[in-house]
Amino acid sequence: MMSGQAFLDRIKNEFGDKITGANLAAIDPWVEVAPEGLVEVCKYLRDQPDLRFNMLNCISGVDYFEPDPKKAAKLDWQPHLEVVYHLSSLPTKISLVLKVILPRWKGDRPGDLPEVPSVSGVWSTADWHEREVFDLVGVRFSGHPDLRRILCPEDWVGYPLRKDYEMPLEYHGIRGR
Amino acid sequence: MTTQLDDPRIIEFDVRTDEMLVNMGPQHPSTHGVLRLVLRTDGEVVSEVTPHIGYLHRCAEKIGENLTPRQWIPYTDRMDYLAGMNMNLGWALTVEKLLGFELPEKARHLRVLIVELNRIASHLVGMGAYGLDLGTFSPFLYAFREREKILDLFEEVCGARLTYSYITVGGATADLPPGWLQKCESFIDQLEPVIDEYHALLTSNAIFVRRTANIGVLSPEMAIDYGCTGPVLRGSGVDRDLRRDGEQRYTEMYDGYAFEVIVQKDGHYPKDHKYPKVPASTVLGDCWHRFYVRMLEVMQSMDLVRQAIDRYSMATGPFGEPVKLNEKLPKGEAYMETEAPRGQMGFYIVSTGSAIPWRARARSSSFCNLSVTHELCRGCLIADVPAIVGSLDIVMGEIDR
């Protein structure tokens, strides 16, 4: 089994600046990948004979945004979105975390969803998981075969797991709050 | 005007039927809750299935961003409501991983005992409801008769029969009441012969075998590709059980317990000489094998409960100490998966340093298991759709969260 540092050196060597960062000291160490290199990196992780990350466990979207300006001034991070991929390998029983850091809105135009290439061609699990992240967090997965809402109704407005989301007052005559 | 036999209009009229869209659910009884399937059919043959989910979406993840981890425990109960204890455990372990909390020995055995007992209850419902899907009513009643006794045991432990919130961050909310272990042991003694009756009723029943053998065959490659876990994955012959292969924080709970992963190896299941033979008409990965894995897991869990009773009664020290309701969380994030009855249940917690998590995420096993339906149902008969969906043993509460 290779150490975290050796693994990081190896994929940095392979993909260069597509690997934008890493945190090996975290409880679940993670590697940050640039969106444009994501599919390539995922295929590599899945197909290398000694890595074989053949199972995608989970895709989660996390919105880093503090609506309260007083609290936001004290934070040590800028507003952004993260898409987190938890992978594991059945043969080696090792798990890995990938992160893609995105702006909250594409080009800072509110309403324009940030884009990540879809990995549903690498693992089919991603199909529904990406639909869920699109539905609740508001990330567009380019190249996804059928990107539509999955948990909320099709005509729902907004992305509920965004931190600045406001519950609608009314939906088809049903009182919201 | 004369018509000839090879007139294309006649051939079309005679042989082909029109494609039709059939809507199944969300109130259909054999869709296990509020699942809606849209079937594209040509006569009796299904060419395409599109599942529509979300009817039971209760915004659990959004609520999790506004409560402390211990306050969110009751919401995890309501995900897989047939295995509330297992859900509690998954979330409790995730938060403990973030806190770096070390559990006392007695608490570990208590958790194994409770969680395996809940697995039996959950698989019994899975078995009974599957019989119901295939048109036989009585196994359901028998399964609920036994499950009822487990619920009585749980009621004595925590006061609740369905949504327990018993296992919590730092251990459990209370110790087992006096005399409970004896009751539990006598229940297991009494359950063992009953399981053989269930095998006679369903597993080796000729009609049951004809309805499930070689139906909805899931190849191991496809199962892994779609992230299927639990009995669905093991029914396809993939040797993976997180109780053995999971993270150390989880597997150390089962340290010293003797159990074999229920998966077919060289044509045999572990200790299968005691149970009905695998019928020749079945194929590894079909509905029958998924059902059989579940039935064998009931026996496995009974064995684990027995071992846990011994170890728990010998262990000394506290049964765990629940953390404060508003315990401050360290900055960081943790992801953890456990082996719930329906597969790998994952929780992800992100904390920015306050008592309330920044993000609480649940990765549901049924969600991934259901996503493979359209592959399994392609080309099957309409009557096989409930057989296939039922064999996945989904719980909508967990899928929609």
mmCIF file of N, CA and C in Angstrom, chain A residues 49-170:
data_model
loop_
_atom_site.group_PDB
_atom_site.id
_atom_site.type_symbol
_atom_site.label_atom_id
_atom_site.label_comp_id
_atom_site.label_asym_id
_atom_site.label_seq_id
_atom_site.Cartn_x
_atom_site.Cartn_y
_atom_site.Cartn_z
ATOM 1 N N PRO A 49 -4.294 -0.715 -12.702
ATOM 2 C CA PRO A 49 -4.436 -2.052 -12.074
ATOM 3 C C PRO A 49 -4.152 -2.083 -10.575
ATOM 4 N N ASP A 50 -3.323 -1.156 -10.076
ATOM 5 C CA ASP A 50 -3.046 -1.202 -8.637
ATOM 6 C C ASP A 50 -3.950 -0.258 -7.846
ATOM 7 N N LEU A 51 -4.766 0.559 -8.509
ATOM 8 C CA LEU A 51 -5.669 1.460 -7.773
ATOM 9 C C LEU A 51 -7.091 0.922 -7.791
ATOM 10 N N ARG A 52 -7.648 0.736 -8.996
ATOM 11 C CA ARG A 52 -8.965 0.126 -9.194
ATOM 12 C C ARG A 52 -10.058 0.697 -8.287
ATOM 13 N N PHE A 53 -10.211 2.024 -8.319
ATOM 14 C CA PHE A 53 -11.331 2.618 -7.579
ATOM 15 C C PHE A 53 -12.596 2.371 -8.399
ATOM 16 N N ASN A 54 -13.168 1.183 -8.232
ATOM 17 C CA ASN A 54 -14.269 0.797 -9.124
ATOM 18 C C ASN A 54 -15.639 1.152 -8.569
ATOM 19 N N MET A 55 -15.708 1.657 -7.356
ATOM 20 C CA MET A 55 -17.021 2.039 -6.830
ATOM 21 C C MET A 55 -17.050 3.509 -6.428
ATOM 22 N N LEU A 56 -18.064 4.199 -6.940
ATOM 23 C CA LEU A 56 -18.304 5.571 -6.508
ATOM 24 C C LEU A 56 -19.352 5.497 -5.407
ATOM 25 N N ASN A 57 -18.975 5.910 -4.208
ATOM 26 C CA ASN A 57 -19.916 5.781 -3.096
ATOM 27 C C ASN A 57 -20.922 6.911 -3.072
ATOM 28 N N CYS A 58 -20.436 8.122 -3.252
ATOM 29 C CA CYS A 58 -21.306 9.256 -3.001
ATOM 30 C C CYS A 58 -20.784 10.503 -3.705
ATOM 31 N N ILE A 59 -21.711 11.324 -4.188
ATOM 32 C CA ILE A 59 -21.342 12.666 -4.649
ATOM 33 C C ILE A 59 -22.139 13.649 -3.792
ATOM 34 N N SER A 60 -21.467 14.581 -3.156
ATOM 35 C CA SER A 60 -22.168 15.571 -2.338
ATOM 36 C C SER A 60 -21.774 16.962 -2.816
ATOM 37 N N GLY A 61 -22.724 17.862 -2.768
ATOM 38 C CA GLY A 61 -22.432 19.265 -3.042
ATOM 39 C C GLY A 61 -22.483 20.022 -1.731
ATOM 40 N N VAL A 62 -21.502 20.884 -1.502
ATOM 41 C CA VAL A 62 -21.490 21.686 -0.276
ATOM 42 C C VAL A 62 -21.367 23.147 -0.665
ATOM 43 N N ASP A 63 -22.257 23.965 -0.153
ATOM 44 C CA ASP A 63 -22.248 25.394 -0.458
ATOM 45 C C ASP A 63 -21.548 26.140 0.671
ATOM 46 N N TYR A 64 -20.424 26.761 0.367
ATOM 47 C CA TYR A 64 -19.728 27.579 1.364
ATOM 48 C C TYR A 64 -20.096 29.032 1.135
ATOM 49 N N PHE A 65 -21.071 29.471 1.889
ATOM 50 C CA PHE A 65 -21.536 30.861 1.764
ATOM 51 C C PHE A 65 -22.197 31.229 3.070
ATOM 52 N N GLU A 66 -21.815 32.366 3.615
ATOM 53 C CA GLU A 66 -22.421 32.819 4.869
ATOM 54 C C GLU A 66 -23.293 34.038 4.567
ATOM 55 N N PRO A 67 -24.617 33.891 4.691
ATOM 56 C CA PRO A 67 -25.501 35.011 4.333
ATOM 57 C C PRO A 67 -25.343 36.211 5.270
ATOM 58 N N ASP A 68 -24.967 35.969 6.523
ATOM 59 C CA ASP A 68 -24.839 37.062 7.493
ATOM 60 C C ASP A 68 -23.499 37.783 7.280
ATOM 61 N N PRO A 69 -23.511 39.055 6.840
ATOM 62 C CA PRO A 69 -22.236 39.718 6.530
ATOM 63 C C PRO A 69 -21.313 39.854 7.745
ATOM 64 N N LYS A 70 -21.889 39.996 8.946
ATOM 65 C CA LYS A 70 -21.046 40.120 10.142
ATOM 66 C C LYS A 70 -20.238 38.849 10.381
ATOM 67 N N LYS A 71 -20.942 37.697 10.255
ATOM 68 C CA LYS A 71 -20.252 36.418 10.447
ATOM 69 C C LYS A 71 -19.290 36.166 9.291
ATOM 70 N N ALA A 72 -19.715 36.572 8.074
ATOM 71 C CA ALA A 72 -18.898 36.291 6.888
ATOM 72 C C ALA A 72 -17.551 36.998 6.980
ATOM 73 N N ALA A 73 -17.503 38.175 7.628
ATOM 74 C CA ALA A 73 -16.254 38.934 7.723
ATOM 75 C C ALA A 73 -15.213 38.174 8.543
ATOM 76 N N LYS A 74 -15.666 37.320 9.453
ATOM 77 C CA LYS A 74 -14.723 36.610 10.333
ATOM 78 C C LYS A 74 -14.216 35.297 9.736
ATOM 79 N N LEU A 75 -14.792 34.886 8.609
ATOM 80 C CA LEU A 75 -14.448 33.566 8.083
ATOM 81 C C LEU A 75 -13.120 33.577 7.348
ATOM 82 N N ASP A 76 -12.471 32.421 7.334
ATOM 83 C CA ASP A 76 -11.178 32.346 6.654
ATOM 84 C C ASP A 76 -11.300 31.759 5.248
ATOM 85 N N TRP A 77 -12.521 31.688 4.719
ATOM 86 C CA TRP A 77 -12.661 31.251 3.333
ATOM 87 C C TRP A 77 -13.570 32.191 2.546
ATOM 88 N N GLN A 78 -13.390 32.182 1.240
ATOM 89 C CA GLN A 78 -14.239 32.963 0.338
ATOM 90 C C GLN A 78 -15.435 32.106 -0.073
ATOM 91 N N PRO A 79 -16.576 32.728 -0.420
ATOM 92 C CA PRO A 79 -17.722 31.918 -0.858
ATOM 93 C C PRO A 79 -17.366 31.047 -2.063
ATOM 94 N N HIS A 80 -17.731 29.792 -2.008
ATOM 95 C CA HIS A 80 -17.511 28.884 -3.138
ATOM 96 C C HIS A 80 -18.372 27.640 -2.962
ATOM 97 N N LEU A 81 -18.376 26.793 -3.981
ATOM 98 C CA LEU A 81 -19.091 25.516 -3.923
ATOM 99 C C LEU A 81 -18.074 24.390 -4.010
ATOM 100 N N GLU A 82 -18.368 23.293 -3.338
ATOM 101 C CA GLU A 82 -17.512 22.125 -3.488
ATOM 102 C C GLU A 82 -18.369 20.942 -3.913
ATOM 103 N N VAL A 83 -17.871 20.174 -4.871
ATOM 104 C CA VAL A 83 -18.494 18.889 -5.187
ATOM 105 C C VAL A 83 -17.513 17.825 -4.719
ATOM 106 N N VAL A 84 -17.985 16.949 -3.819
ATOM 107 C CA VAL A 84 -17.105 15.978 -3.167
ATOM 108 C C VAL A 84 -17.444 14.583 -3.663
ATOM 109 N N TYR A 85 -16.437 13.859 -4.121
ATOM 110 C CA TYR A 85 -16.627 12.499 -4.631
ATOM 111 C C TYR A 85 -15.962 11.533 -3.660
ATOM 112 N N HIS A 86 -16.739 10.617 -3.107
ATOM 113 C CA HIS A 86 -16.163 9.581 -2.257
ATOM 114 C C HIS A 86 -16.056 8.293 -3.066
ATOM 115 N N LEU A 87 -14.825 7.831 -3.248
ATOM 116 C CA LEU A 87 -14.596 6.625 -4.042
ATOM 117 C C LEU A 87 -14.080 5.523 -3.146
ATOM 118 N N SER A 88 -14.297 4.279 -3.559
ATOM 119 C CA SER A 88 -13.623 3.199 -2.859
ATOM 120 C C SER A 88 -13.295 2.097 -3.842
ATOM 121 N N SER A 89 -12.353 1.286 -3.448
ATOM 122 C CA SER A 89 -11.887 0.207 -4.298
ATOM 123 C C SER A 89 -12.257 -1.108 -3.634
ATOM 124 N N LEU A 90 -13.005 -1.940 -4.333
ATOM 125 C CA LEU A 90 -13.361 -3.235 -3.749
ATOM 126 C C LEU A 90 -12.148 -4.158 -3.618
ATOM 127 N N PRO A 91 -11.280 -4.242 -4.644
ATOM 128 C CA PRO A 91 -10.142 -5.157 -4.487
ATOM 129 C C PRO A 91 -9.161 -4.735 -3.388
ATOM 130 N N THR A 92 -8.842 -3.435 -3.285
ATOM 131 C CA THR A 92 -7.819 -3.032 -2.314
ATOM 132 C C THR A 92 -8.416 -2.531 -1.006
ATOM 133 N N LYS A 93 -9.743 -2.316 -0.964
ATOM 134 C CA LYS A 93 -10.436 -1.832 0.237
ATOM 135 C C LYS A 93 -9.943 -0.464 0.700
ATOM 136 N N ILE A 94 -9.473 0.349 -0.237
ATOM 137 C CA ILE A 94 -9.013 1.702 0.100
ATOM 138 C C ILE A 94 -10.064 2.685 -0.388
ATOM 139 N N SER A 95 -10.245 3.763 0.362
ATOM 140 C CA SER A 95 -11.175 4.792 -0.115
ATOM 141 C C SER A 95 -10.421 6.086 -0.366
ATOM 142 N N LEU A 96 -11.033 6.932 -1.158
ATOM 143 C CA LEU A 96 -10.376 8.165 -1.595
ATOM 144 C C LEU A 96 -11.434 9.251 -1.737
ATOM 145 N N VAL A 97 -11.036 10.487 -1.462
ATOM 146 C CA VAL A 97 -11.951 11.613 -1.612
ATOM 147 C C VAL A 97 -11.384 12.574 -2.654
ATOM 148 N N LEU A 98 -12.219 12.932 -3.628
ATOM 149 C CA LEU A 98 -11.852 13.949 -4.612
ATOM 150 C C LEU A 98 -12.738 15.154 -4.391
ATOM 151 N N LYS A 99 -12.172 16.337 -4.606
ATOM 152 C CA LYS A 99 -12.985 17.548 -4.484
ATOM 153 C C LYS A 99 -12.807 18.399 -5.721
ATOM 154 N N VAL A 100 -13.902 19.002 -6.152
ATOM 155 C CA VAL A 100 -13.833 19.987 -7.219
ATOM 156 C C VAL A 100 -14.344 21.293 -6.633
ATOM 157 N N ILE A 101 -13.522 22.344 -6.706
ATOM 158 C CA ILE A 101 -13.900 23.646 -6.153
ATOM 159 C C ILE A 101 -14.470 24.481 -7.287
ATOM 160 N N LEU A 102 -15.642 25.063 -7.053
ATOM 161 C CA LEU A 102 -16.324 25.831 -8.101
ATOM 162 C C LEU A 102 -16.721 27.186 -7.559
ATOM 163 N N PRO A 103 -16.900 28.174 -8.451
ATOM 164 C CA PRO A 103 -17.530 29.420 -7.993
ATOM 165 C C PRO A 103 -19.002 29.159 -7.721
ATOM 166 N N ARG A 104 -19.637 29.988 -6.908
ATOM 167 C CA ARG A 104 -21.050 29.756 -6.602
ATOM 168 C C ARG A 104 -21.913 29.943 -7.845
ATOM 169 N N TRP A 105 -21.541 30.901 -8.681
ATOM 170 C CA TRP A 105 -22.253 31.093 -9.948
ATOM 171 C C TRP A 105 -21.214 31.207 -11.047
ATOM 172 N N LYS A 106 -21.555 30.710 -12.202
ATOM 173 C CA LYS A 106 -20.617 30.754 -13.318
ATOM 174 C C LYS A 106 -20.375 32.210 -13.709
ATOM 175 N N GLY A 107 -19.116 32.631 -13.727
ATOM 176 C CA GLY A 107 -18.780 34.004 -14.080
ATOM 177 C C GLY A 107 -19.388 35.023 -13.139
ATOM 178 N N ASP A 108 -19.728 34.605 -11.914
ATOM 179 C CA ASP A 108 -20.340 35.489 -10.911
ATOM 180 C C ASP A 108 -21.644 36.112 -11.367
ATOM 181 N N ARG A 109 -22.340 35.482 -12.310
ATOM 182 C CA ARG A 109 -23.658 35.962 -12.723
ATOM 183 C C ARG A 109 -24.695 35.120 -11.999
ATOM 184 N N PRO A 110 -25.355 35.671 -10.953
ATOM 185 C CA PRO A 110 -26.333 34.872 -10.199
ATOM 186 C C PRO A 110 -27.387 34.263 -11.121
ATOM 187 N N GLY A 111 -27.638 32.986 -10.941
ATOM 188 C CA GLY A 111 -28.592 32.291 -11.798
ATOM 189 C C GLY A 111 -27.907 31.422 -12.826
ATOM 190 N N ASP A 112 -26.638 31.720 -13.133
ATOM 191 C CA ASP A 112 -25.882 30.920 -14.086
ATOM 192 C C ASP A 112 -25.148 29.819 -13.331
ATOM 193 N N LEU A 113 -25.582 28.576 -13.497
ATOM 194 C CA LEU A 113 -25.034 27.500 -12.678
ATOM 195 C C LEU A 113 -23.585 27.172 -13.046
ATOM 196 N N PRO A 114 -22.759 26.924 -12.031
ATOM 197 C CA PRO A 114 -21.380 26.489 -12.317
ATOM 198 C C PRO A 114 -21.389 25.107 -12.952
ATOM 199 N N GLU A 115 -20.353 24.823 -13.726
ATOM 200 C CA GLU A 115 -20.350 23.566 -14.489
ATOM 201 C C GLU A 115 -19.197 22.651 -14.113
ATOM 202 N N VAL A 116 -19.504 21.360 -14.071
ATOM 203 C CA VAL A 116 -18.503 20.307 -13.878
ATOM 204 C C VAL A 116 -18.793 19.250 -14.927
ATOM 205 N N PRO A 117 -17.782 18.638 -15.513
ATOM 206 C CA PRO A 117 -18.087 17.533 -16.419
ATOM 207 C C PRO A 117 -18.664 16.342 -15.648
ATOM 208 N N SER A 118 -19.602 15.662 -16.266
ATOM 209 C CA SER A 118 -20.253 14.527 -15.609
ATOM 210 C C SER A 118 -19.333 13.309 -15.625
ATOM 211 N N VAL A 119 -19.343 12.552 -14.512
ATOM 212 C CA VAL A 119 -18.563 11.304 -14.488
ATOM 213 C C VAL A 119 -19.481 10.091 -14.636
ATOM 214 N N SER A 120 -20.722 10.326 -15.139
ATOM 215 C CA SER A 120 -21.636 9.185 -15.263
ATOM 216 C C SER A 120 -21.153 8.178 -16.301
ATOM 217 N N GLY A 121 -20.228 8.593 -17.167
ATOM 218 C CA GLY A 121 -19.648 7.638 -18.103
ATOM 219 C C GLY A 121 -18.589 6.758 -17.451
ATOM 220 N N VAL A 122 -18.109 7.188 -16.286
ATOM 221 C CA VAL A 122 -17.073 6.412 -15.595
ATOM 222 C C VAL A 122 -17.723 5.440 -14.610
ATOM 223 N N TRP A 123 -18.647 5.962 -13.790
ATOM 224 C CA TRP A 123 -19.417 5.114 -12.881
ATOM 225 C C TRP A 123 -20.893 5.452 -13.085
ATOM 226 N N SER A 124 -21.744 4.461 -13.276
ATOM 227 C CA SER A 124 -23.170 4.744 -13.492
ATOM 228 C C SER A 124 -23.844 5.286 -12.246
ATOM 229 N N THR A 125 -23.269 5.031 -11.060
ATOM 230 C CA THR A 125 -23.823 5.591 -9.832
ATOM 231 C C THR A 125 -23.988 7.100 -9.950
ATOM 232 N N ALA A 126 -23.058 7.717 -10.695
ATOM 233 C CA ALA A 126 -23.036 9.174 -10.781
ATOM 234 C C ALA A 126 -24.313 9.722 -11.404
ATOM 235 N N ASP A 127 -24.987 8.925 -12.244
ATOM 236 C CA ASP A 127 -26.184 9.402 -12.935
ATOM 237 C C ASP A 127 -27.178 10.025 -11.946
ATOM 238 N N TRP A 128 -27.649 9.247 -10.998
ATOM 239 C CA TRP A 128 -28.653 9.757 -10.054
ATOM 240 C C TRP A 128 -28.039 10.722 -9.042
ATOM 241 N N HIS A 129 -26.812 10.442 -8.632
ATOM 242 C CA HIS A 129 -26.192 11.330 -7.641
ATOM 243 C C HIS A 129 -25.976 12.729 -8.204
ATOM 244 N N GLU A 130 -25.599 12.809 -9.478
ATOM 245 C CA GLU A 130 -25.400 14.123 -10.086
ATOM 246 C C GLU A 130 -26.734 14.833 -10.261
ATOM 247 N N ARG A 131 -27.770 14.065 -10.574
ATOM 248 C CA ARG A 131 -29.103 14.690 -10.670
ATOM 249 C C ARG A 131 -29.498 15.271 -9.324
ATOM 250 N N GLU A 132 -29.143 14.558 -8.233
ATOM 251 C CA GLU A 132 -29.510 15.060 -6.906
ATOM 252 C C GLU A 132 -28.741 16.334 -6.574
ATOM 253 N N VAL A 133 -27.458 16.367 -6.890
ATOM 254 C CA VAL A 133 -26.656 17.560 -6.609
ATOM 255 C C VAL A 133 -27.168 18.725 -7.456
ATOM 256 N N PHE A 134 -27.514 18.456 -8.710
ATOM 257 C CA PHE A 134 -28.086 19.497 -9.571
ATOM 258 C C PHE A 134 -29.382 20.027 -8.969
ATOM 259 N N ASP A 135 -30.209 19.118 -8.504
ATOM 260 C CA ASP A 135 -31.527 19.467 -7.976
ATOM 261 C C ASP A 135 -31.411 20.308 -6.698
ATOM 262 N N LEU A 136 -30.578 19.879 -5.771
ATOM 263 C CA LEU A 136 -30.576 20.504 -4.444
ATOM 264 C C LEU A 136 -29.505 21.572 -4.271
ATOM 265 N N VAL A 137 -28.379 21.435 -4.944
ATOM 266 C CA VAL A 137 -27.295 22.394 -4.727
ATOM 267 C C VAL A 137 -27.123 23.338 -5.916
ATOM 268 N N GLY A 138 -27.552 22.912 -7.095
ATOM 269 C CA GLY A 138 -27.459 23.797 -8.244
ATOM 270 C C GLY A 138 -26.089 23.773 -8.899
ATOM 271 N N VAL A 139 -25.692 22.623 -9.415
ATOM 272 C CA VAL A 139 -24.455 22.496 -10.178
ATOM 273 C C VAL A 139 -24.832 21.832 -11.492
ATOM 274 N N ARG A 140 -24.362 22.387 -12.603
ATOM 275 C CA ARG A 140 -24.687 21.770 -13.889
ATOM 276 C C ARG A 140 -23.594 20.772 -14.261
ATOM 277 N N PHE A 141 -23.994 19.544 -14.533
ATOM 278 C CA PHE A 141 -23.023 18.518 -14.911
ATOM 279 C C PHE A 141 -23.057 18.376 -16.417
ATOM 280 N N SER A 142 -22.055 18.937 -17.089
ATOM 281 C CA SER A 142 -22.086 18.928 -18.555
ATOM 282 C C SER A 142 -21.803 17.511 -19.050
ATOM 283 N N GLY A 143 -22.556 17.102 -20.059
ATOM 284 C CA GLY A 143 -22.388 15.766 -20.605
ATOM 285 C C GLY A 143 -23.231 14.722 -19.905
ATOM 286 N N HIS A 144 -24.047 15.133 -18.939
ATOM 287 C CA HIS A 144 -24.923 14.165 -18.257
ATOM 288 C C HIS A 144 -26.051 13.767 -19.203
ATOM 289 N N PRO A 145 -26.391 12.465 -19.279
ATOM 290 C CA PRO A 145 -27.387 12.027 -20.264
ATOM 291 C C PRO A 145 -28.805 12.551 -20.007
ATOM 292 N N ASP A 146 -29.159 12.855 -18.774
ATOM 293 C CA ASP A 146 -30.555 13.190 -18.483
ATOM 294 C C ASP A 146 -30.611 14.053 -17.231
ATOM 295 N N LEU A 147 -30.096 15.277 -17.339
ATOM 296 C CA LEU A 147 -29.977 16.113 -16.144
ATOM 297 C C LEU A 147 -31.287 16.834 -15.863
ATOM 298 N N ARG A 148 -32.109 16.261 -14.974
ATOM 299 C CA ARG A 148 -33.323 16.938 -14.525
ATOM 300 C C ARG A 148 -33.473 16.699 -13.043
ATOM 301 N N ARG A 149 -34.393 17.439 -12.423
ATOM 302 C CA ARG A 149 -34.562 17.320 -10.981
ATOM 303 C C ARG A 149 -34.968 15.902 -10.607
ATOM 304 N N ILE A 150 -34.574 15.466 -9.419
ATOM 305 C CA ILE A 150 -34.890 14.080 -9.046
ATOM 306 C C ILE A 150 -35.755 14.011 -7.794
ATOM 307 N N LEU A 151 -35.479 14.846 -6.788
ATOM 308 C CA LEU A 151 -36.275 14.787 -5.557
ATOM 309 C C LEU A 151 -37.360 15.857 -5.540
ATOM 310 N N CYS A 152 -37.033 17.063 -5.990
ATOM 311 C CA CYS A 152 -38.040 18.141 -6.027
ATOM 312 C C CYS A 152 -38.876 18.001 -7.301
ATOM 313 N N PRO A 153 -40.087 18.579 -7.307
ATOM 314 C CA PRO A 153 -40.895 18.546 -8.526
ATOM 315 C C PRO A 153 -40.187 19.288 -9.673
ATOM 316 N N GLU A 154 -40.565 18.935 -10.904
ATOM 317 C CA GLU A 154 -39.855 19.488 -12.059
ATOM 318 C C GLU A 154 -39.933 21.001 -12.135
ATOM 319 N N ASP A 155 -41.059 21.592 -11.646
ATOM 320 C CA ASP A 155 -41.219 23.043 -11.772
ATOM 321 C C ASP A 155 -40.756 23.790 -10.521
ATOM 322 N N TRP A 156 -40.000 23.136 -9.681
ATOM 323 C CA TRP A 156 -39.511 23.794 -8.460
ATOM 324 C C TRP A 156 -38.516 24.892 -8.841
ATOM 325 N N VAL A 157 -38.530 25.990 -8.079
ATOM 326 C CA VAL A 157 -37.622 27.103 -8.370
ATOM 327 C C VAL A 157 -36.558 27.153 -7.272
ATOM 328 N N GLY A 158 -35.316 27.291 -7.661
ATOM 329 C CA GLY A 158 -34.237 27.462 -6.688
ATOM 330 C C GLY A 158 -33.589 26.159 -6.299
ATOM 331 N N TYR A 159 -32.512 26.282 -5.513
ATOM 332 C CA TYR A 159 -31.707 25.125 -5.127
ATOM 333 C C TYR A 159 -31.643 25.070 -3.604
ATOM 334 N N PRO A 160 -32.474 24.196 -2.987
ATOM 335 C CA PRO A 160 -32.735 24.261 -1.546
ATOM 336 C C PRO A 160 -31.513 24.142 -0.646
ATOM 337 N N LEU A 161 -30.449 23.460 -1.082
ATOM 338 C CA LEU A 161 -29.325 23.308 -0.164
ATOM 339 C C LEU A 161 -28.301 24.432 -0.298
ATOM 340 N N ARG A 162 -28.625 25.447 -1.102
ATOM 341 C CA ARG A 162 -27.804 26.657 -1.098
ATOM 342 C C ARG A 162 -28.094 27.405 0.196
ATOM 343 N N LYS A 163 -27.046 28.040 0.742
ATOM 344 C CA LYS A 163 -27.224 28.674 2.053
ATOM 345 C C LYS A 163 -28.090 29.928 1.975
ATOM 346 N N ASP A 164 -28.212 30.532 0.783
ATOM 347 C CA ASP A 164 -29.041 31.741 0.670
ATOM 348 C C ASP A 164 -30.413 31.415 0.088
ATOM 349 N N TYR A 165 -30.788 30.151 0.099
ATOM 350 C CA TYR A 165 -32.090 29.736 -0.446
ATOM 351 C C TYR A 165 -33.206 30.244 0.453
ATOM 352 N N GLU A 166 -34.255 30.732 -0.168
ATOM 353 C CA GLU A 166 -35.424 31.131 0.622
ATOM 354 C C GLU A 166 -36.607 30.263 0.245
ATOM 355 N N MET A 167 -37.239 29.744 1.265
ATOM 356 C CA MET A 167 -38.404 28.877 1.065
ATOM 357 C C MET A 167 -39.507 29.676 0.365
ATOM 358 N N PRO A 168 -40.099 29.148 -0.701
ATOM 359 C CA PRO A 168 -41.154 29.912 -1.382
ATOM 360 C C PRO A 168 -42.376 30.097 -0.478
ATOM 361 N N LEU A 169 -43.079 31.204 -0.670
ATOM 362 C CA LEU A 169 -44.260 31.475 0.156
ATOM 363 C C LEU A 169 -45.401 30.552 -0.225
ATOM 364 N N GLU A 170 -45.391 30.125 -1.490
ATOM 365 C CA GLU A 170 -46.552 29.382 -1.967
ATOM 366 C C GLU A 170 -46.140 28.509 -3.139
#
